[in-house]
XYZ file of C-alpha atoms in Angstrom:
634
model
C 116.371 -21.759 35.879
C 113.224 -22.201 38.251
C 111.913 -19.443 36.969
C 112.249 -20.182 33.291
C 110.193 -23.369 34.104
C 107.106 -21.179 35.412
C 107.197 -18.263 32.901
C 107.656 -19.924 29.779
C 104.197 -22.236 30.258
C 102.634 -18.651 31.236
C 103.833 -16.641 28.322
C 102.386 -19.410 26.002
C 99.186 -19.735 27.823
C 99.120 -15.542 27.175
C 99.813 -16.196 23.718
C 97.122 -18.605 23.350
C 94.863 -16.299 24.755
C 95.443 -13.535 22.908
C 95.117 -15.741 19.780
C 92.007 -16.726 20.651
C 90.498 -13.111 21.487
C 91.681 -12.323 18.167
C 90.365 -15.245 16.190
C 86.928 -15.151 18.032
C 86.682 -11.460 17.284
C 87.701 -12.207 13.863
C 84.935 -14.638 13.118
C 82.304 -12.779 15.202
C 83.253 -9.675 12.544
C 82.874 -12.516 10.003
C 79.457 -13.673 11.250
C 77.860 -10.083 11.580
C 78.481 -9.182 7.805
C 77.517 -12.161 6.411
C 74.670 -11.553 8.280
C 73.877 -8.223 7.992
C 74.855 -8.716 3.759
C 72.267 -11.692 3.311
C 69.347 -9.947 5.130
C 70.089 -6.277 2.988
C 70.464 -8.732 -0.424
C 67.376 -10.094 0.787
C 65.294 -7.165 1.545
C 66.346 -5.532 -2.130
C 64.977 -8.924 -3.416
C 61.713 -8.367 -2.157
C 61.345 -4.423 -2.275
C 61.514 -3.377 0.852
C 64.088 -0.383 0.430
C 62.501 1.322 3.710
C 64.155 -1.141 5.834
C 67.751 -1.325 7.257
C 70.098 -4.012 9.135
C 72.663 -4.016 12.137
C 74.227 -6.785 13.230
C 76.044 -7.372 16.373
C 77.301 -10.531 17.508
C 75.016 -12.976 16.551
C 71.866 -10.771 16.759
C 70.766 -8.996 13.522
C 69.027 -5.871 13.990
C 66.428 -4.340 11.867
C 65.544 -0.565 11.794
C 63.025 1.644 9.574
C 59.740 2.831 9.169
C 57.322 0.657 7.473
C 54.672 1.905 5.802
C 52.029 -0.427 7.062
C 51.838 -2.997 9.947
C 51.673 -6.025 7.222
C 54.895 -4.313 5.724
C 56.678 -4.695 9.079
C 55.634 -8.137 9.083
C 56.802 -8.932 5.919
C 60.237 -7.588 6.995
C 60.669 -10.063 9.742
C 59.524 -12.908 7.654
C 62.040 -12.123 4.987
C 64.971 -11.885 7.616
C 64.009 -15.193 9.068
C 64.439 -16.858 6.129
C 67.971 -16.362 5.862
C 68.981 -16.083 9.554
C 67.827 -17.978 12.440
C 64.269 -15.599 13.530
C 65.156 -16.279 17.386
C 68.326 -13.695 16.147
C 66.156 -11.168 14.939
C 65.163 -7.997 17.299
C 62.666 -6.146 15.420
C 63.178 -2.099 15.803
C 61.010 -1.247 13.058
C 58.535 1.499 13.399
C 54.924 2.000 11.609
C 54.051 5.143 9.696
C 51.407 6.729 11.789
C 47.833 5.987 9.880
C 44.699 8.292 10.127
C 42.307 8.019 12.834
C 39.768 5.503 12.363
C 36.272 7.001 10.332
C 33.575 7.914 12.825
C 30.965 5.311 12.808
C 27.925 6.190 10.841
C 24.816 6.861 13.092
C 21.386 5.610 11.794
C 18.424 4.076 13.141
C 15.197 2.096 11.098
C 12.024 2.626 13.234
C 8.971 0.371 12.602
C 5.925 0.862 14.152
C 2.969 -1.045 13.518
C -0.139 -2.642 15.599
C 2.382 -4.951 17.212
C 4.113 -2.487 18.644
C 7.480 -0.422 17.753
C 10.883 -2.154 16.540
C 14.298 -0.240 16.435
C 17.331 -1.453 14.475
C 20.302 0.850 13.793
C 24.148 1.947 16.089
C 23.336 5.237 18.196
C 25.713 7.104 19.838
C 26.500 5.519 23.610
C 24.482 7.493 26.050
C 21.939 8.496 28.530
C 19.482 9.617 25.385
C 19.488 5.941 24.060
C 17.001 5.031 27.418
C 15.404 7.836 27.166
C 14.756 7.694 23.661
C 13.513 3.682 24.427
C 11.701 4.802 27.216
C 9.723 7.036 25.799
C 8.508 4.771 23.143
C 7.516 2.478 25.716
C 5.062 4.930 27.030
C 3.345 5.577 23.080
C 3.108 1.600 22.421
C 3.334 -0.379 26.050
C 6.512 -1.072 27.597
C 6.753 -4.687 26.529
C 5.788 -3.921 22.707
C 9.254 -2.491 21.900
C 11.958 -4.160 20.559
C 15.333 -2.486 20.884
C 17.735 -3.867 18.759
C 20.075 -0.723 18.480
C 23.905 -0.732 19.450
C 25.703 2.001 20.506
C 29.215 3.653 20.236
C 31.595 5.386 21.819
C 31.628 8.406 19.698
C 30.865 12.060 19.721
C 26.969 12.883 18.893
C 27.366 14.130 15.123
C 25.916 17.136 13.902
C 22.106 17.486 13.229
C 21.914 13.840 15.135
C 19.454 15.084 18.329
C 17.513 16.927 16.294
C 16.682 14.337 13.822
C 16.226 11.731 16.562
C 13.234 14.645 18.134
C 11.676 14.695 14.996
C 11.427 11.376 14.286
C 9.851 10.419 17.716
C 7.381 12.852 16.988
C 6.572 11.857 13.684
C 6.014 8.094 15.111
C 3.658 9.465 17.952
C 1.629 10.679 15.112
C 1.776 7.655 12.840
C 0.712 4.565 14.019
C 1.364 2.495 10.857
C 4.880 4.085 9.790
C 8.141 3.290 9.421
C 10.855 5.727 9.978
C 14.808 5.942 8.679
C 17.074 8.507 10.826
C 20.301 9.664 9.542
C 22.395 12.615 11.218
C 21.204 14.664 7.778
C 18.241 13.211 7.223
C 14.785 11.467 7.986
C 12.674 9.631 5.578
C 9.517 8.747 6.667
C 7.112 5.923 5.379
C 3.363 5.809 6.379
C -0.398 5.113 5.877
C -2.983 7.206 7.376
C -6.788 6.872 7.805
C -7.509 9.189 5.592
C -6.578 12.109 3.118
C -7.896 14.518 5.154
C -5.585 13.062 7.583
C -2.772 12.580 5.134
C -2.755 16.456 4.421
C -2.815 17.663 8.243
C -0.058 14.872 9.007
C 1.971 16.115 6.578
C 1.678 19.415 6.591
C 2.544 19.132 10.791
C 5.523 17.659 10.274
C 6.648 19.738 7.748
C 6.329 22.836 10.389
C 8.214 20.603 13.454
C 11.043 19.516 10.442
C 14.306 20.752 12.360
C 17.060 23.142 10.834
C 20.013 21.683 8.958
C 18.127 18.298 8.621
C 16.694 16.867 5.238
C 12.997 15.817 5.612
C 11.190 13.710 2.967
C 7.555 12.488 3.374
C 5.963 9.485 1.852
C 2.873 9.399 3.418
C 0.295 7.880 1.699
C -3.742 7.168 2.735
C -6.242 4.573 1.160
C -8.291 5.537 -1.218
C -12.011 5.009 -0.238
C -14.559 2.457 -1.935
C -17.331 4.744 -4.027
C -20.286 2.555 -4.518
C -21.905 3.275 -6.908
C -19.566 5.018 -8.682
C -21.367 8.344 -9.751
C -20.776 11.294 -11.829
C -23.545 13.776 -12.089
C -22.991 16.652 -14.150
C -25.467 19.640 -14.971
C -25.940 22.676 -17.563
C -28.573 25.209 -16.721
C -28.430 28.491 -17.489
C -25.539 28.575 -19.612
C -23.090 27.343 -17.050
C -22.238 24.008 -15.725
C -21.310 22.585 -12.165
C -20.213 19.136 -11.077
C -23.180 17.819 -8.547
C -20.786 14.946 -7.759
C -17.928 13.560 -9.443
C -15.365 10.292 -9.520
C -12.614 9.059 -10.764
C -10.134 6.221 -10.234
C -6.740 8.312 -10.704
C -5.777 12.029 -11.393
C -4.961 11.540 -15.016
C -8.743 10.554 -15.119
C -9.624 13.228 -13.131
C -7.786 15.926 -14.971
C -9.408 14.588 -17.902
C -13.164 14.980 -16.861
C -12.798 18.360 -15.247
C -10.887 19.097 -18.525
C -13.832 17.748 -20.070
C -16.364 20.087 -18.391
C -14.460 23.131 -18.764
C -14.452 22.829 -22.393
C -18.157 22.618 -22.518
C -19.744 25.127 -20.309
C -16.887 25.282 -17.889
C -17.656 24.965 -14.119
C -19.108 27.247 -11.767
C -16.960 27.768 -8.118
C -14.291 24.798 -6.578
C -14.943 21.443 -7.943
C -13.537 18.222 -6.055
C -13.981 14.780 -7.780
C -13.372 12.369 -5.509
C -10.274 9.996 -6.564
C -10.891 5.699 -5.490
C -11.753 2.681 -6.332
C -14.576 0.597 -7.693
C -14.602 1.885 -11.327
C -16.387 -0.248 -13.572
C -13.600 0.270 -16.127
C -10.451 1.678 -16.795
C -12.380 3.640 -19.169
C -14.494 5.636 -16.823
C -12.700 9.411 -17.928
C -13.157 8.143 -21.508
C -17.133 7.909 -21.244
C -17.194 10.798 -19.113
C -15.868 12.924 -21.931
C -17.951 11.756 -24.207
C -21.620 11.882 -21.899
C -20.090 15.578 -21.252
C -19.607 16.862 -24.471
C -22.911 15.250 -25.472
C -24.652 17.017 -23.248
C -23.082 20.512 -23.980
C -24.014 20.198 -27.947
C -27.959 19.762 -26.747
C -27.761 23.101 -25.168
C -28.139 21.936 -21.593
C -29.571 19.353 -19.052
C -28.496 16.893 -16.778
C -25.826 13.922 -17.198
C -25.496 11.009 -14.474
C -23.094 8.252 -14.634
C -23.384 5.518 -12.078
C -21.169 2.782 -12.523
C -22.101 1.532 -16.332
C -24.762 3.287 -16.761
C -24.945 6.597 -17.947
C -28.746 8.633 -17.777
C -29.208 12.456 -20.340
C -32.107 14.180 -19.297
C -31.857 17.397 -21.781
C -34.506 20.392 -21.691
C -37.974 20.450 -23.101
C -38.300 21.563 -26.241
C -35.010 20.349 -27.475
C -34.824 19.961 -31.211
C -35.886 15.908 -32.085
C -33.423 16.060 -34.988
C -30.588 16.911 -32.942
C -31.304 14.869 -29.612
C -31.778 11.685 -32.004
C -28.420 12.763 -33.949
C -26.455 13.486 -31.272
C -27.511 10.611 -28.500
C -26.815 7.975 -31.594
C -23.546 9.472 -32.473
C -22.940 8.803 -28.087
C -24.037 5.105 -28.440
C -21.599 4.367 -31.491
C -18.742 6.617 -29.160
C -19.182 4.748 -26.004
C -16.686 1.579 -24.519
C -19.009 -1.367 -24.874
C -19.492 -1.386 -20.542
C -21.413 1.751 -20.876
C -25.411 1.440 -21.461
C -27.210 4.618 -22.434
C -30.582 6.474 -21.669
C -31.484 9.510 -22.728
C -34.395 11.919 -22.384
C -36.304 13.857 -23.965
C -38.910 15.315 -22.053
C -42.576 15.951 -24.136
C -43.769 19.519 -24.376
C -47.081 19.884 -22.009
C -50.023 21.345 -24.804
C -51.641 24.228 -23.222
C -55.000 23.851 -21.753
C -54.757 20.031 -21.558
C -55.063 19.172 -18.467
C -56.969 15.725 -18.304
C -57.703 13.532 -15.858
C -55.870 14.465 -11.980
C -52.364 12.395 -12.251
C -49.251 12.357 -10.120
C -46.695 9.945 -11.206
C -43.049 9.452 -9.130
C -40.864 7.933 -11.677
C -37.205 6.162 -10.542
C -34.369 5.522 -13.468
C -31.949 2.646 -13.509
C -29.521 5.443 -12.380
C -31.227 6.202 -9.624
C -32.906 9.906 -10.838
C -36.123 10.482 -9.155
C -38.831 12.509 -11.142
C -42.146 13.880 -9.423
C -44.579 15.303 -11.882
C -48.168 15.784 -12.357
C -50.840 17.367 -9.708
C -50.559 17.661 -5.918
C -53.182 19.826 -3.960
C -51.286 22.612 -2.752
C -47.960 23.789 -2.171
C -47.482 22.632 1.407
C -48.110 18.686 -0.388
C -45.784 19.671 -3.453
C -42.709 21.339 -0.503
C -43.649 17.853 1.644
C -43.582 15.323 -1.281
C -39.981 16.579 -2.359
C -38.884 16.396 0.998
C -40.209 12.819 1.505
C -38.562 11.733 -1.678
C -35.579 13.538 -0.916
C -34.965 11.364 2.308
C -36.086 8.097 0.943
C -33.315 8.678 -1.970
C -30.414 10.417 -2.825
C -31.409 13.988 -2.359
C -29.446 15.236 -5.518
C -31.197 13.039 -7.608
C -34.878 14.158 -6.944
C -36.201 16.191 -9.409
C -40.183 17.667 -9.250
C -42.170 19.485 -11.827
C -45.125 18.708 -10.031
C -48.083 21.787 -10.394
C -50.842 22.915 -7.986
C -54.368 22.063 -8.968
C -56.695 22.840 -5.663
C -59.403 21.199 -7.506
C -58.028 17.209 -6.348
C -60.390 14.837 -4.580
C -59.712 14.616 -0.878
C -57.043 11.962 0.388
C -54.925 13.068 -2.605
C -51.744 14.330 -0.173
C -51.819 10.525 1.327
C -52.122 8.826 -2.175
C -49.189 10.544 -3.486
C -46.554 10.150 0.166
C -47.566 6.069 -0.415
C -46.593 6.473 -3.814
C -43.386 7.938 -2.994
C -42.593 5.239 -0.090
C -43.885 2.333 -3.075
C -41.283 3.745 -5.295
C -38.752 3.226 -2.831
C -39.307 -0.807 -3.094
C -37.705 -0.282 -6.418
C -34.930 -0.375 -8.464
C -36.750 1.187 -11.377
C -39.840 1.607 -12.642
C -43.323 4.348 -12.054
C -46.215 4.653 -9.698
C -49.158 6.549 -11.151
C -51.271 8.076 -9.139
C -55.276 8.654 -10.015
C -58.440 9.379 -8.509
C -59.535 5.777 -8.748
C -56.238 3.480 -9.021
C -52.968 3.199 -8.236
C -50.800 1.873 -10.768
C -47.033 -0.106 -9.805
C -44.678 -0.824 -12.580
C -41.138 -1.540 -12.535
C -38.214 -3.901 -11.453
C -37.205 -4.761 -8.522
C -33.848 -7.052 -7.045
C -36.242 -7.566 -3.435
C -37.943 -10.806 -3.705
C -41.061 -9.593 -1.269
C -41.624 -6.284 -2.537
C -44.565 -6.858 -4.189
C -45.584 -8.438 -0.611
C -45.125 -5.370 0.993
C -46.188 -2.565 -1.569
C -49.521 -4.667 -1.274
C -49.182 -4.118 2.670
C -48.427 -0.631 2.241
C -51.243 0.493 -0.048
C -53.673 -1.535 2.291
C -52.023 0.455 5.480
C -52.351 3.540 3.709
C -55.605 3.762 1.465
C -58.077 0.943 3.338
C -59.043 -2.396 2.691
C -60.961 -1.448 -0.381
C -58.938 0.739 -2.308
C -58.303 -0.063 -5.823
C -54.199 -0.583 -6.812
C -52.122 -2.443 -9.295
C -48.565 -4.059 -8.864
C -46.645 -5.247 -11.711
C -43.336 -5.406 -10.472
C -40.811 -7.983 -11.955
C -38.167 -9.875 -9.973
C -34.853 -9.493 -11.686
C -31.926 -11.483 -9.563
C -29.439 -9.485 -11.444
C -30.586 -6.744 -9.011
C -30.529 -8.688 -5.731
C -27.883 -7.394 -4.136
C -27.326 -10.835 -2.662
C -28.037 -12.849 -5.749
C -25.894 -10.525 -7.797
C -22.518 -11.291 -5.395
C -20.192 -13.387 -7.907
C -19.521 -16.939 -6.144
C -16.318 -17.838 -4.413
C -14.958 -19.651 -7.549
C -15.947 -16.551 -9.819
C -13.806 -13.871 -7.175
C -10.906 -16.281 -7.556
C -10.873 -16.579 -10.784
C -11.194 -12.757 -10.798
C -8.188 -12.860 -8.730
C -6.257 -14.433 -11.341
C -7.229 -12.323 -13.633
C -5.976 -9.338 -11.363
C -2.928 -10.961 -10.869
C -2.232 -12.372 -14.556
C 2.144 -12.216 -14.367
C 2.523 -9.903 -11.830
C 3.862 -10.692 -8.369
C 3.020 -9.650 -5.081
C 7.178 -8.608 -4.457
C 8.445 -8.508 -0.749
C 11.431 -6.838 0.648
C 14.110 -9.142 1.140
C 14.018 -11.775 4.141
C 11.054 -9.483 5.257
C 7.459 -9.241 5.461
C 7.262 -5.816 4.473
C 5.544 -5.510 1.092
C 7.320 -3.119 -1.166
C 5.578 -0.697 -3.667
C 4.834 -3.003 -6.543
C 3.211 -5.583 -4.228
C 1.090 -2.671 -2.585
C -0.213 -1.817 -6.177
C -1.170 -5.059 -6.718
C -3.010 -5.655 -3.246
C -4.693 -2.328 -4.207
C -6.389 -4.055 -7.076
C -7.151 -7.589 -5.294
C -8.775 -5.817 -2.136
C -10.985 -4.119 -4.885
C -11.913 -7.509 -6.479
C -12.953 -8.738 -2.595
C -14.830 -6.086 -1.836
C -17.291 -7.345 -4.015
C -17.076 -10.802 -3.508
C -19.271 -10.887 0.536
C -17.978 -13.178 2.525
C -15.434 -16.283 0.973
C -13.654 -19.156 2.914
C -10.099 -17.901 1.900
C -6.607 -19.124 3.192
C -3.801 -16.801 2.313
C -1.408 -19.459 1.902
C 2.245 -18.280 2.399
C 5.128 -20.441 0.521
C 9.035 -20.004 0.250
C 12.152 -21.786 -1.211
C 14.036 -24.055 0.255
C 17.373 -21.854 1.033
C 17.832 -21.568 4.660
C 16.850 -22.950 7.773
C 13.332 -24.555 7.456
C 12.552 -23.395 10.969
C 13.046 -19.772 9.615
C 11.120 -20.345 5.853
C 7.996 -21.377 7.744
C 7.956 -18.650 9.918
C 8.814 -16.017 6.926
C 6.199 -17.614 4.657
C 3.442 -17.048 7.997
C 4.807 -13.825 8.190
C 4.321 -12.842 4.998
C 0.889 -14.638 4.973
C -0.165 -12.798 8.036
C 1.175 -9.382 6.670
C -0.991 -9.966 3.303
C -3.819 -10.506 5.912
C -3.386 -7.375 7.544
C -2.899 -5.177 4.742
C -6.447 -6.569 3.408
C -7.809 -5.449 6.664
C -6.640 -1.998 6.068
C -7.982 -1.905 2.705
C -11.306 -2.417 4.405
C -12.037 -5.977 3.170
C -14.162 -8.059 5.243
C -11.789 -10.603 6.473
C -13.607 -12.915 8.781
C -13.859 -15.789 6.898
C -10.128 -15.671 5.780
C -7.696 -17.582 6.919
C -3.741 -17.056 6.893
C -1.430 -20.360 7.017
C 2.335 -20.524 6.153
C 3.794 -23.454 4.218
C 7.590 -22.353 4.509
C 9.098 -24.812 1.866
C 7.291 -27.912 2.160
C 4.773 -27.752 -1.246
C 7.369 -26.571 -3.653
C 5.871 -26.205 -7.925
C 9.456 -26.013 -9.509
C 12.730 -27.998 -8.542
C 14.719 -25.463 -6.046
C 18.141 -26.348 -8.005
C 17.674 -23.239 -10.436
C 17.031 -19.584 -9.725
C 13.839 -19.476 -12.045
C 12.492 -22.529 -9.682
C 13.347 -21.147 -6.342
C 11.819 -17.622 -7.945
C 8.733 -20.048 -8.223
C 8.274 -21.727 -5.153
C 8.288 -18.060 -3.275
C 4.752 -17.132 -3.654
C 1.772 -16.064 -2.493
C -1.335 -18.358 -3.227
C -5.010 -17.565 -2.775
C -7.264 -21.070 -1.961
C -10.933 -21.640 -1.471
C -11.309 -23.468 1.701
C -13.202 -26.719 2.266
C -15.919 -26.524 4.339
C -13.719 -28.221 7.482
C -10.971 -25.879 6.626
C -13.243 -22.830 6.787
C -15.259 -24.288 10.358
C -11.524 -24.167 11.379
C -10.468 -21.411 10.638
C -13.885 -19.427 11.438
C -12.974 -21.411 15.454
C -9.585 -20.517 15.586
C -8.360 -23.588 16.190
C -5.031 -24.719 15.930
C -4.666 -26.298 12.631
C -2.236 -29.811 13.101
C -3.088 -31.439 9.598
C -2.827 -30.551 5.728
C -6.111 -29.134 4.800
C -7.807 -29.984 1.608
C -8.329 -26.787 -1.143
C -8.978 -25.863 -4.363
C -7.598 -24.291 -7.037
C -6.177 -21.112 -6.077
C -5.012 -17.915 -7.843
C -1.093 -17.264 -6.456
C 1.293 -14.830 -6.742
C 4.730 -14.820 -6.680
C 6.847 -13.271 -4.002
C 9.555 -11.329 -6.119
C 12.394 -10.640 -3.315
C 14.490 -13.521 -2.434
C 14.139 -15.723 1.349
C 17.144 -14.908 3.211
């Protein structure tokens, strides 16, 4: 009976036991599909067939590849909303993606007077110093500024080589700026001259490397021809080109075009292409002069600037020189003023009175005719000529008569050196007198002929100056005044803008075109109290827009200079965005208030700026001529 008492409390404690194994495994099996049946419902509800569920116990399991790591993400976000997340063990695996793309190599060299800037990723490396180093020893250590990264990455293809060649091409170009690729180099510069232009060029072209693209946009400055001259002459049946200009190659093509229909040209001819036309229709004239002169048979054409001289042949028909030099004049653009020539036929056996006259055009032709004493003073008297003026323009017909009083040789070398007093006009020689006609743009000519023929012939030789004072001639008195080169500023400009690259001082082509033309207008303006006044929006910091708008000043400034304007007087100032003309709410204001003006200084302004001082107050201008900068402040 004891043992009924202890086994009976057992058993049921066994029972219970068992009961409870079973029940607890019961609703752990219960747990785990629920589970496992709301996450699958819920991963067919949101598309994500890839992924798979295991529960066991409490913890749900998820398996599968996911296409992406977001993917796998989204997985476990959609199991934890329907299960606790602190349940969730993530098994999921991601498909294996392609390796990341190699980084793309390329450097932007600038190199300019202040030295050598380098922006661009380069592979990681010992080449990167050397390559930095090496600049440092072309420019000055401390006038390079290395703003490159690098990369962990093989070298690509073509990379070394294109890196050589563009270090060379920047030892060679001073004002350049450079773009390097792996494939490719593009390279942007000015040189001194063409001549300089060609043998750059055609250098790097020789040292371009194998495999790697080279394109060359090297450009020089075309030179200032004053006067502008075209002299053109037919003898003998053919015709040559004694000197020749023109402002582009379409107006180029055009003249030689010109001459070759008439009597063609004999050997090479090189007109000279640059600036100072007096009109856009220079080629136009030209033509015309040229063809002119080919229906008279023959002669000699000069253009210089606006003014065109025809000296035809003796013994050209009078009907047909009148004819065809009116038919000229009616052809002509209204700039061009014509003279022609027609020389008089010399009657036989008349010889007169001894005469030597020296004879200088408004073109600047030089004609010596008449007697000298002997062939040594005829040789001598060209050569004097010759050296006082242009030596392609002196012409002599002069004859030998060994009959002439003595002192004639001296008579006619001080009418030579008169002449040279001129602009135009005659000195006529005789046994008795000495006769001075003309025009002249030097106030104290007539001062110093008078001094010369004293000097030359004694106290009491007999002369006569008439020579008339024309200011249009003074080269001084001719100069247009400051407000008359703004305004032809202005008129330069008229809608165009001088365009920038953007958040840069770099000029891009259309602004360089237009500089092109304003550098032209200064050159013949002497020397102007200018401020290039620099002016930007107000977007961004205003530290930054006064330091672009400087910038850009400055860079309009230098690229003056290198246009050979004489920039002494000029002054450079940037406003940033503190004298706006438009509201900067719109686009078409802020477009506005980026600009580039051109001012007239004050006389304070201009004894500043000609002392360099630093400048701590709003100066007081003019009216000035501006252009808009075209690229946007960034």
């Amino acid at each position: 009976m004891r043992l009924s008492t202890y086994v009976l409390p057992a058993s049921s404690f066994a029972v219970a036991a068992v009961l409870s194994i079973v029940a607890a495994g019961f609703a752990v099996t219960l747990v785990e599909d629920a589970s496992e049946e709301a996450v699958t419902e819920q991963f067919q509800t949101a598309g994500l067939s890839w992924a798979s569920v295991d529960a066991t116990g409490l913890q749900v399991y998820l398996f599968g590849t996911a296409p992406t790591e977001a993917a796998r993400f989204r997985a476990l976000s959609n199991a934890g909303q329907v299960v606790d997340a602190a349940r969730v063990i993530d098994q999921m695996d991601v498909v294996d993606t392609q390796g990341l793309a190699p980084p793309k190599f390329s450097v932007e060299i600038l190199r300019n007077d202040a030295g050598v800037s380098l922006i661009g990723l380069v592979p990681k490396g010992a080449k990167h110093a050397e390559m930095v180093a090496r600049l440092g020893k072309i420019v000055g250590k401390d006038k390079v500024s290395d703003l490159m990264e690098t990369a962990e990455h093989p070298v690509p293809e073509g990379w070394d080589g294109a890196m050589r060649f563009a270090l060379e091409a920047l030892t060679r170009l001073p004002r350049s700026k450079i773009s390097v690729e792996p494939s490719e180099v593009y390279v942007t510069a000015m040189t001194e001259s063409e001549d300089e232009r060609v043998t750059t060029e055609a250098a790097l072209l020789k040292l371009a490397p194998e495999g790697v693209r080279v394109q060359l946009a090297i450009s020089a400055p075309r030179p200032v021809i004053t006067p502008f001259t075209l002299r053109y002459v037919i003898e003998g049946g053919a015709g040559r080109f004694e000197a020749c200009s023109a402002d582009t190659e379409a107006a180029r093509d055009r003249i030689l075009a010109a001459a070759t229909a008439a009597k063609g040209l004999d050997g090479d001819t090189e007109c000279r292409i640059g600036l100072g036309v007096p009109t856009k229709r220079w080629a136009e004239g030209a033509e015309l002069a040229i063809a002119a002169l080919d229906t008279l048979g023959g002669g000699a054409l000069t253009i210089s600037d606006a003014e065109i001289s025809m000296i035809v042949p003796e013994g050209t028909d009078q009907d047909l020189f009148d004819q065809t030099v009116g038919g000229l004049e009616n052809q002509l653009p209204p700039v061009f003023d014509l003279t022609a020539v027609l020389p008089e036929t010399p009657e036989e056996n008349d010889d007169g009175p001894p005469e030597f006259v020296a004879t200088l055009s408004p073109e600047g032709q030089v004609h010596l005719r008449g007697r000298v004493s002997s062939e040594m003073t005829r040789q001598t008297a060209e050569s004097y000529a010759k050296a006082a003026f242009d030596s392609g323009a002196v012409r002599s017909t002069a004859r030998v008569d060994e009959n002439l009083p003595a002192g004639w040789p001296v008579r006619v070398l001080a009418a030579i050196e008169s002449l040279s007093y001129l602009a135009n006009g005659a000195v006529t020689v005789t046994p008795d007198d000495m006769r001075i006609s003309g025009r002249t743009g030097d106030q104290s000519a007539s001062v110093a002929m008078a001094a010369l023929m004293t000097e030359k012939l004694g106290e009491a030789a007999e002369f006569t100056i008439e020579v008339e004072y024309v200011e249009a001639l003074d080269p001084l008195a001719a100069l247009p005044t400051p407000e008359e080169c703004l305004g032809r500023i202005a008129t330069v400009l008229g809608d165009r803008k001088l365009s920038f690259e953007p958040g840069s001082n770099t000029l891009d082509a259309t602004g360089k075109d237009i500089l092109d033309d304003i550098a032209e207008v200064l050159s013949g303006c002497g020397q102007i109290d200018l401020e290039i006044a620099g002016h930007t929006d107000s977007q961004g910091r205003e530290s930054m827009n006064l330091e672009l708008s400087q910038a850009r000043a400055d860079a309009i400034l230098t690229e003056l200079r290198n246009r050979r304007v004489l920039t002494s007087t000029f002054r450079a100032r940037g406003y940033g965005e503190t004298q706006p003309i438009e509201s900067n709410d719109s686009e078409a204001g802020r477009e506005a208030n980026r600009r580039i003006e051109f001012r007239l200084l004050q006389v304070e302004d201009a004894a500043e700026a000609e002392s360099e001082l630093e400048n701590t107050g709003e100066s007081v201008e003019e009216d000035g001529a501006s252009a808009t900068e075209d690229a946007a402040d960034e």
